Coordinates of C-alpha atoms and ligand atoms in Angstrom, one line a residue:
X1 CA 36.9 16.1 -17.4
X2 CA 33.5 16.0 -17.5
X3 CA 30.9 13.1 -18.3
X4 CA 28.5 13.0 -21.7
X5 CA 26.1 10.4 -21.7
X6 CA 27.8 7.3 -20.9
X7 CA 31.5 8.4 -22.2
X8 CA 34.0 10.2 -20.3
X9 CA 35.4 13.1 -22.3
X10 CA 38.4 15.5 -21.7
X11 CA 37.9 19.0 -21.8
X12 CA 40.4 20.7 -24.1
X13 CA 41.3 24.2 -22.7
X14 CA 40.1 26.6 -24.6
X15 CA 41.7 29.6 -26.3
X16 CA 40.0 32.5 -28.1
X17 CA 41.2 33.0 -31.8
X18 CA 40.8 36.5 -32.7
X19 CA 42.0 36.6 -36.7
X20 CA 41.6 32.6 -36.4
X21 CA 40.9 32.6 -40.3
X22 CA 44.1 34.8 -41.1
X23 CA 47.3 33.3 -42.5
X24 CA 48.9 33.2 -39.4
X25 CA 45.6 32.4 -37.2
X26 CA 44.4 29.5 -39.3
X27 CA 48.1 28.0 -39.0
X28 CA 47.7 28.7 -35.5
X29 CA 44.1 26.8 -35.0
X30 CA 45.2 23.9 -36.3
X31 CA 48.7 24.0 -33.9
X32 CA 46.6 24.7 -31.1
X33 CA 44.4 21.5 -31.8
X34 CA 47.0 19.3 -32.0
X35 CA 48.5 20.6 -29.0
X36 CA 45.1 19.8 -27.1
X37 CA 43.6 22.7 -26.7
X38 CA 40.3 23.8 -28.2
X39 CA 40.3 26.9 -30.7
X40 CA 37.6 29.2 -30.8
X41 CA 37.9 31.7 -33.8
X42 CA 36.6 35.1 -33.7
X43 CA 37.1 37.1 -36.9
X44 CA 35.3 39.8 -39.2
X45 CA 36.5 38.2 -42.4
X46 CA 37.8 41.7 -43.3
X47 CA 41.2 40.6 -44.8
X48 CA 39.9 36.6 -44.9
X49 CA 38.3 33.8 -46.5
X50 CA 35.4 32.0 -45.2
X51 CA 36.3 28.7 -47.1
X52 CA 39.3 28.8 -44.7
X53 CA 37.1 27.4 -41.9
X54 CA 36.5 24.3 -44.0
X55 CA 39.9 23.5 -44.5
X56 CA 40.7 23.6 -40.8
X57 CA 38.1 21.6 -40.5
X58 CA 39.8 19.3 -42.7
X59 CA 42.9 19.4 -41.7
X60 CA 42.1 18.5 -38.1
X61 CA 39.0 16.5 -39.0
X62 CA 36.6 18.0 -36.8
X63 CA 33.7 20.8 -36.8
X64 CA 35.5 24.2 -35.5
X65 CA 33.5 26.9 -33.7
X66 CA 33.8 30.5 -35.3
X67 CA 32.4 34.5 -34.5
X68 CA 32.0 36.3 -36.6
X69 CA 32.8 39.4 -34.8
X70 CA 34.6 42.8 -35.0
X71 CA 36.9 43.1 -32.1
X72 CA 36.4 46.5 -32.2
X73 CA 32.9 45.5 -30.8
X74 CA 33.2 44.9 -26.8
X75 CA 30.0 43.6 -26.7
X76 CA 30.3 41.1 -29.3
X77 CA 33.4 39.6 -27.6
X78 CA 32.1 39.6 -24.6
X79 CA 29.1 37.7 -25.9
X80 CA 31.4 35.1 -26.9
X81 CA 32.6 34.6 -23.5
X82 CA 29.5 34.8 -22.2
X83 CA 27.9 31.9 -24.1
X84 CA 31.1 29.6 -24.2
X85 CA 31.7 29.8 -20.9
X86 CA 35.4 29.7 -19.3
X87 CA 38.4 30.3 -21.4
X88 CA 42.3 29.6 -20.5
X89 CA 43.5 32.6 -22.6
X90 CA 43.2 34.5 -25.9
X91 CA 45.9 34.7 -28.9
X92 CA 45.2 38.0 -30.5
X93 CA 46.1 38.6 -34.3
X94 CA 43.4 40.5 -35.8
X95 CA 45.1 43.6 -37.1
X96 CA 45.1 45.5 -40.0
X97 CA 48.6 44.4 -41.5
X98 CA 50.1 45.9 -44.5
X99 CA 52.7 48.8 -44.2
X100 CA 51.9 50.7 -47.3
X101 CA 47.8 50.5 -46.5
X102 CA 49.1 52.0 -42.4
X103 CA 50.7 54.9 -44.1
X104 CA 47.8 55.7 -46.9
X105 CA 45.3 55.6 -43.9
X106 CA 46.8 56.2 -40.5
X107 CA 43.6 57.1 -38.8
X108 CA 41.5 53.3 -39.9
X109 CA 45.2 51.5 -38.6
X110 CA 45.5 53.4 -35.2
X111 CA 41.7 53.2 -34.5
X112 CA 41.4 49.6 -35.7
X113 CA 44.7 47.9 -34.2
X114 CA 44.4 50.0 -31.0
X115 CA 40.6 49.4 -30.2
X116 CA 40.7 46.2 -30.7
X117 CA 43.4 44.9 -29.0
X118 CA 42.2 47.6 -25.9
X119 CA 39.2 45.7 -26.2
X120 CA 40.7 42.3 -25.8
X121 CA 42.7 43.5 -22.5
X122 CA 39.6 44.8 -21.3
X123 CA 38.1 41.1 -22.1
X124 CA 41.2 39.1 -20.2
X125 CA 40.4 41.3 -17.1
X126 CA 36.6 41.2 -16.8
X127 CA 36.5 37.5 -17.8
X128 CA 39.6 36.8 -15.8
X129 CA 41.2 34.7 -18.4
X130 CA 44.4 34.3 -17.6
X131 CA 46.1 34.3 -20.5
X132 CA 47.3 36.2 -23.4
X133 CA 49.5 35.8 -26.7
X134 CA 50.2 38.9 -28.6
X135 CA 51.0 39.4 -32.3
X136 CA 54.4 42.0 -32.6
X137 CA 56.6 42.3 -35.1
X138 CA 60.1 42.7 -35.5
X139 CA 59.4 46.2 -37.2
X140 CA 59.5 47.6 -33.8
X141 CA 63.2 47.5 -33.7
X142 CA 63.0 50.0 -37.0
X143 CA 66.4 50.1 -38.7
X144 CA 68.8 48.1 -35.7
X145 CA 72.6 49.5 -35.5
X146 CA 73.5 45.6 -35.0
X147 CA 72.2 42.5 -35.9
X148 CA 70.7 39.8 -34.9
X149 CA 68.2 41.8 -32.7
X150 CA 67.6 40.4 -29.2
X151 CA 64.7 41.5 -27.4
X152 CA 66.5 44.4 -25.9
X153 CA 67.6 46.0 -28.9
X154 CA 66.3 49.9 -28.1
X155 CA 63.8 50.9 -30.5
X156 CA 64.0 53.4 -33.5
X157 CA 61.2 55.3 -34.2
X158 CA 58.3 53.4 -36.4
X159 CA 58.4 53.4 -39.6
X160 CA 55.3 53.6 -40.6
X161 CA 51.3 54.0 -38.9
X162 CA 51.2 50.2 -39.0
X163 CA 54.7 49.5 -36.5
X164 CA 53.7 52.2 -34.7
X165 CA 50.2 50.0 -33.6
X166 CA 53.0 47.2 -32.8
X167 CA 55.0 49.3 -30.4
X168 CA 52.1 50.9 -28.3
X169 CA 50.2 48.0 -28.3
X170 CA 53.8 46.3 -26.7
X171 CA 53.4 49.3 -24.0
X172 CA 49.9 48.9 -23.1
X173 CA 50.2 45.0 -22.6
X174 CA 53.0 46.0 -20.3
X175 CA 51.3 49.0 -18.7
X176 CA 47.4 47.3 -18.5
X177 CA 49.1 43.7 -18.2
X178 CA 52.0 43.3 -15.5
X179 CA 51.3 39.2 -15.6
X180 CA 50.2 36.9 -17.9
X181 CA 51.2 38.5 -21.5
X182 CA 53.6 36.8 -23.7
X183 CA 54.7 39.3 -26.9
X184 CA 56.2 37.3 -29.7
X185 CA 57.4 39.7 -32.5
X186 CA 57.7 38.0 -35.4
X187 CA 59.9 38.5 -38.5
X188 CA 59.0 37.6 -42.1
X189 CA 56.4 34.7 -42.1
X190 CA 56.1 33.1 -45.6
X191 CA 54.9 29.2 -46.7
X192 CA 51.6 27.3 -45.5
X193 CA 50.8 24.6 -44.1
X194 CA 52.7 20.9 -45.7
X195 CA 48.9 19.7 -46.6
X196 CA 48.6 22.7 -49.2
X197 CA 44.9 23.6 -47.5
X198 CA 46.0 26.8 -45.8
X199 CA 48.1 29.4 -46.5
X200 CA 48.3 33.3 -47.1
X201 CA 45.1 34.6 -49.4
X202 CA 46.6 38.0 -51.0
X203 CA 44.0 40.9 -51.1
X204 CA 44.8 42.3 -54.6
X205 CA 48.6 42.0 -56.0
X206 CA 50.6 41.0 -52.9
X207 CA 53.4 43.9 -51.4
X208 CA 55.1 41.0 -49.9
X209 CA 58.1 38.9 -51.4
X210 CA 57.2 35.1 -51.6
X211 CA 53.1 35.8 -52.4
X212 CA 54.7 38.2 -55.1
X213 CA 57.2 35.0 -56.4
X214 CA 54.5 32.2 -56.5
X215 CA 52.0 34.3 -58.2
X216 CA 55.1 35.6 -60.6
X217 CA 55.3 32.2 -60.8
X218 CA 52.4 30.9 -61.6
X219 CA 51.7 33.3 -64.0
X220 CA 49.6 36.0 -62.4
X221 CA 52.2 38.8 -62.4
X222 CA 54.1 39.9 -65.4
X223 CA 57.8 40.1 -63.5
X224 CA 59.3 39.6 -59.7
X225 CA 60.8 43.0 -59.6
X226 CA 63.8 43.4 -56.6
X227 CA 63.9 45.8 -54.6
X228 CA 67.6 47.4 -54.6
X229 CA 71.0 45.7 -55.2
X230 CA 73.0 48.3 -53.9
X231 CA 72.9 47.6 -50.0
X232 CA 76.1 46.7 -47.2
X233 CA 74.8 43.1 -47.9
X234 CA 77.3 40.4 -49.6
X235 CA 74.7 40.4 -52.7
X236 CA 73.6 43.9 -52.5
X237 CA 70.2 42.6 -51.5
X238 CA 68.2 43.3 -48.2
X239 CA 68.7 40.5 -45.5
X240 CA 65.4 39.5 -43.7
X241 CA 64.5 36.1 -40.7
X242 CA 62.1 34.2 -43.4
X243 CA 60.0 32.3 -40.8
X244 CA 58.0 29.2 -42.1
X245 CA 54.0 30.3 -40.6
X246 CA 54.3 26.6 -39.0
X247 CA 56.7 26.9 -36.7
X248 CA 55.8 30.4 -36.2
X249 CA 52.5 29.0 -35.1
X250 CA 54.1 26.4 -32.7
X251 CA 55.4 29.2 -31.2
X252 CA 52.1 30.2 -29.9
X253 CA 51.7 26.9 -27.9
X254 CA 54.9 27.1 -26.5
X255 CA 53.4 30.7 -25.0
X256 CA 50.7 28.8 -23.6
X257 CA 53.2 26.6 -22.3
X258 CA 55.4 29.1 -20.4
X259 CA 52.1 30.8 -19.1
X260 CA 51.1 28.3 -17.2
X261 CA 54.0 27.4 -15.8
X262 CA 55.4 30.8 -15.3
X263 CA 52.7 33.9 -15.2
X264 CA 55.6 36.8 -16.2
X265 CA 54.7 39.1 -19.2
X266 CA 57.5 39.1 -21.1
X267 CA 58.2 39.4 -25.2
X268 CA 60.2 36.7 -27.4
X269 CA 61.8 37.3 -30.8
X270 CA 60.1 34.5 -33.4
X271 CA 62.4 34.0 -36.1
X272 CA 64.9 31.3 -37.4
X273 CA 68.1 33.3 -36.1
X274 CA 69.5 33.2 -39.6
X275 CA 69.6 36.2 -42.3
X276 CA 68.5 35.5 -45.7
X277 CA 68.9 37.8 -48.8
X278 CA 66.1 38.5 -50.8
X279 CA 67.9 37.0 -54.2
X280 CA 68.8 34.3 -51.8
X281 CA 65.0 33.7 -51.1
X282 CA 64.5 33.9 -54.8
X283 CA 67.4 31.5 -55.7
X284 CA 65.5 28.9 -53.5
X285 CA 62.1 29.0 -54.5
X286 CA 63.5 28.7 -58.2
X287 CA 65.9 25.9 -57.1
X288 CA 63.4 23.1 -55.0
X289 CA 60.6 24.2 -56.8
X290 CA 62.6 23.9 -60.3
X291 CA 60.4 26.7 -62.0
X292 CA 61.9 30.0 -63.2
X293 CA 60.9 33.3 -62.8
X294 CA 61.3 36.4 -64.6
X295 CA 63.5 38.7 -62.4
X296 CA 64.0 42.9 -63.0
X297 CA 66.5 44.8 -60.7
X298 CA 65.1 47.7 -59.7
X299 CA 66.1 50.3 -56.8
X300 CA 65.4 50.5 -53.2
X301 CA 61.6 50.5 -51.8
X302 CA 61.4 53.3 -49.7
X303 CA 61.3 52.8 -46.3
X304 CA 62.7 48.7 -46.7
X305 CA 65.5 47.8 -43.6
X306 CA 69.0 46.9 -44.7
X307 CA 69.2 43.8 -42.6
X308 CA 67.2 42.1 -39.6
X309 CA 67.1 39.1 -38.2
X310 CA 66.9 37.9 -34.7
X311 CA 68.7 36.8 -32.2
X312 CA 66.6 33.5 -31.1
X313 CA 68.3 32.2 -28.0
X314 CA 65.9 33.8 -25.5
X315 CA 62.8 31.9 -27.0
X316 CA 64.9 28.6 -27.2
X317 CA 65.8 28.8 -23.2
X318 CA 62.6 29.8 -22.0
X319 CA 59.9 28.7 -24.3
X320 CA 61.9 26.0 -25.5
X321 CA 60.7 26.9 -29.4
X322 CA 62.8 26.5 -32.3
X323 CA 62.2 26.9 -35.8
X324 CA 62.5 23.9 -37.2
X325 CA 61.8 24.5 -41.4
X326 CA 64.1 25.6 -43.6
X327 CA 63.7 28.2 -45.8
X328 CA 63.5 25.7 -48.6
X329 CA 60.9 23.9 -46.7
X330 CA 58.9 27.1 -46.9
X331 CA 59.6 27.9 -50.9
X332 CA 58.0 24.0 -51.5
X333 CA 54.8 24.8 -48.9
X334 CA 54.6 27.7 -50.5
X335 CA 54.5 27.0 -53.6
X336 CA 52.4 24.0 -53.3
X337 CA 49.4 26.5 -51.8
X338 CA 49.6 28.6 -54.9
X339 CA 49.3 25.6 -57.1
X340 CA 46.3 24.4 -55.3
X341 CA 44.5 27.9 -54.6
X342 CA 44.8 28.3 -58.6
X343 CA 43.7 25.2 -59.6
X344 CA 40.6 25.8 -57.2
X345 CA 39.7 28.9 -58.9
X346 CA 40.0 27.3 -62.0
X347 CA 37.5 24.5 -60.9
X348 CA 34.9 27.3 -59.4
Ligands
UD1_1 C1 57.0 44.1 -43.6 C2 57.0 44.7 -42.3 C3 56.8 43.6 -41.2 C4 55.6 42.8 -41.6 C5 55.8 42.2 -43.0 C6 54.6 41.4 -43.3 C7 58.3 46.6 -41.7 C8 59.7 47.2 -41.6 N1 58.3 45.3 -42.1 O1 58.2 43.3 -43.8 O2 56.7 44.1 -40.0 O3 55.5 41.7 -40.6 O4 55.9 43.3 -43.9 O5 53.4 42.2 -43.6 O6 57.4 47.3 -41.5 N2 60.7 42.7 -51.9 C9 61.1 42.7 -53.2 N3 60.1 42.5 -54.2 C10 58.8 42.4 -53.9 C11 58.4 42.4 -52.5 C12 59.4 42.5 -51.6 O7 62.2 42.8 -53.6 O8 57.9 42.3 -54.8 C13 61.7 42.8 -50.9 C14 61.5 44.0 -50.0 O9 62.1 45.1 -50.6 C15 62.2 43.6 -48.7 C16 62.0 42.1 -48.7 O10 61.6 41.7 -50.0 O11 63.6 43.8 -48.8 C17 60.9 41.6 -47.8 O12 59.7 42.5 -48.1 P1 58.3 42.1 -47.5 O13 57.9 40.7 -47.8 O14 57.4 43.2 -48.0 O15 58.5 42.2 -45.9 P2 59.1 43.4 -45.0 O16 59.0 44.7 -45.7 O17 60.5 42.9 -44.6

């Protein structure tokens, strides 16, 4: 606590942002501020908006602080530090985050994902802050022999440059990191935020399924093609843990939570616990949303899982996090953002 003027004022722990104006991070600023803390976002803007920042602001109806730095720059983030003053931990999501981009240039992913988050360890330990969230994914497990996953499913080998980044990044937190890390590996985030102000900003035609249905949708793509029928699945369609980017946020503040309660590293699945196939995940968006969609069956994207989703039970005992969305929830959020971010461009 500390006193302005003649009020008394509560100091909100703060928590550096880095990738605060990302799909996930934005979600994850506003969580955070509504949870009590005070978000500071560093990003480059490399694979963001700008006019993101505004509609956190409105959202949460106050000013938000942002850097705009690379994290691959020590100095910068230090600098942040240094003029903010005292921090209670850092959530770290800027990556570079798109398979197909990982395995066209493997160099810019491994330099990119690995100096910066070597960068924000280094950061945590001269600053001692003594906290820190880390962005996984679920591609670490690679192909799994059994689902749901739990968190000590063994490994495969990565599939690509970009899950590669995820699975040594995992080992240096737990090398550089013994206490203080919590790894959440996420599955397959989709939706935004219930006010329609925030949500995922596609760079060019989107590789991933529900950006690729709402802008079929909406008009901007010719056809929603599928990617194979042919798989073990009841529908002959892949099975993925669709994860509305809400609760996926809350997650994050639950991290927090356990940190400073209980100073472990350790790594939580974040997913709903439940499979979904992809003409499943169509089916719905087409059903709550009542719009249709021109659908082509096509064959198998190379390098696409069968099936994942995760086992959730670990996150629910200790964290005490549960998704709480459905995956229609997420098809109406969804598809609410795509209404709005068109209608914007039309008005610009
Ligand atoms: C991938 C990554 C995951 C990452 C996520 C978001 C792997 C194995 N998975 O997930 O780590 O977090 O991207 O960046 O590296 N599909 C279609 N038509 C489309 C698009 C997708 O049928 O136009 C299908 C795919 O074939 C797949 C499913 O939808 O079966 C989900 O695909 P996608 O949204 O791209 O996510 P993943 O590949 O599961």
């Amino acid at each position: 606590m500390r006193i302005v003027e003649d009020r008394i004022e509560f100091q909100r722990p703060r928590i550096l942002v880095t990738g605060g104006a990302g799909y996930i991070g934005s979600h994850t600023v506003v969580e955070l501020w509504n949870a009590g803390y005070e978000p500071v976002i560093a990003d480059n803007f490399s694979n963001s908006q700008r006019w993101i920042i505004d509609r956190i602001k409105t959202i949460i109806g106050r000013p938000v602080t942002v850097h705009e730095v690379d994290c691959c720059d020590y100095d910068a983030l230090a600098g942040i530090v240094q003029r903010k003053g005292a921090f209670l931990g850092v959530i770290h999501f800027a990556a570079f985050k798109s398979v197909n981009g990982s395995i066209a240039e493997p160099q810019k992913y491994m330099h990119n994902n690995m100096r910066s988050l070597e960068n924000v360890i280094r950061l945590v330990d001269e600053f001692h802050i003594p906290d820190l969230v880390f962005s996984s994914s679920c591609t670490v497990y690679g192909e799994p022999d059994q689902v749901p996953v739990t968190e000590e499913t063994p490994w495969k080998a990565a599939t690509s440059p970009y899950g590669l980044t995820k699975q040594l990044g995992e080992d240096l937190i737990r090398d550089r990191m013994p206490t203080g890390a919590i790894i959440l590996r996420y599955f397959n985030p989709i939706g935004a935020h219930a006010s329609g102000l925030i949500g995922e900003v596609p760079d060019g035609p989107p590789a991933n399924l529900v950006p690729y249905i709402t802008q079929t949708a909406i008009g901007l793509r010719e056809k929603l093609t599928v990617f194979g029928t042919d798989y073990s699945t009841p529908d002959g369609s892949c099975i993925r843990d669709f994860i509305h980017v809400v609760d996926l946020a809350r997650a994050h503040v639950a991290a927090l939570a356990r940190l400073a309660s209980e100073r472990e590293t350790d790594v939580f699945n974040v997913g709903t616990g439940a499979g979904n196939s992809v003409l499943e995940a169509v089916e719905t968006f087409m059903r709550v949303n009542q719009v249709g969609l021109p659908v082509v069956l096509a064959d198998r994207r190379p390098g696409d899982i069968e099936r994942i989703y995760a086992e959730t039970t670990k996150a629910e005992r200790v964290l005490r996090w549960k998704a709480t969305h459905t995956l229609a929830d997420a098809m109406r959020d969804a598809w609410r953002w795509e209404t709005g971010l068109r209608a914007l461009e039309k008005s610009a």
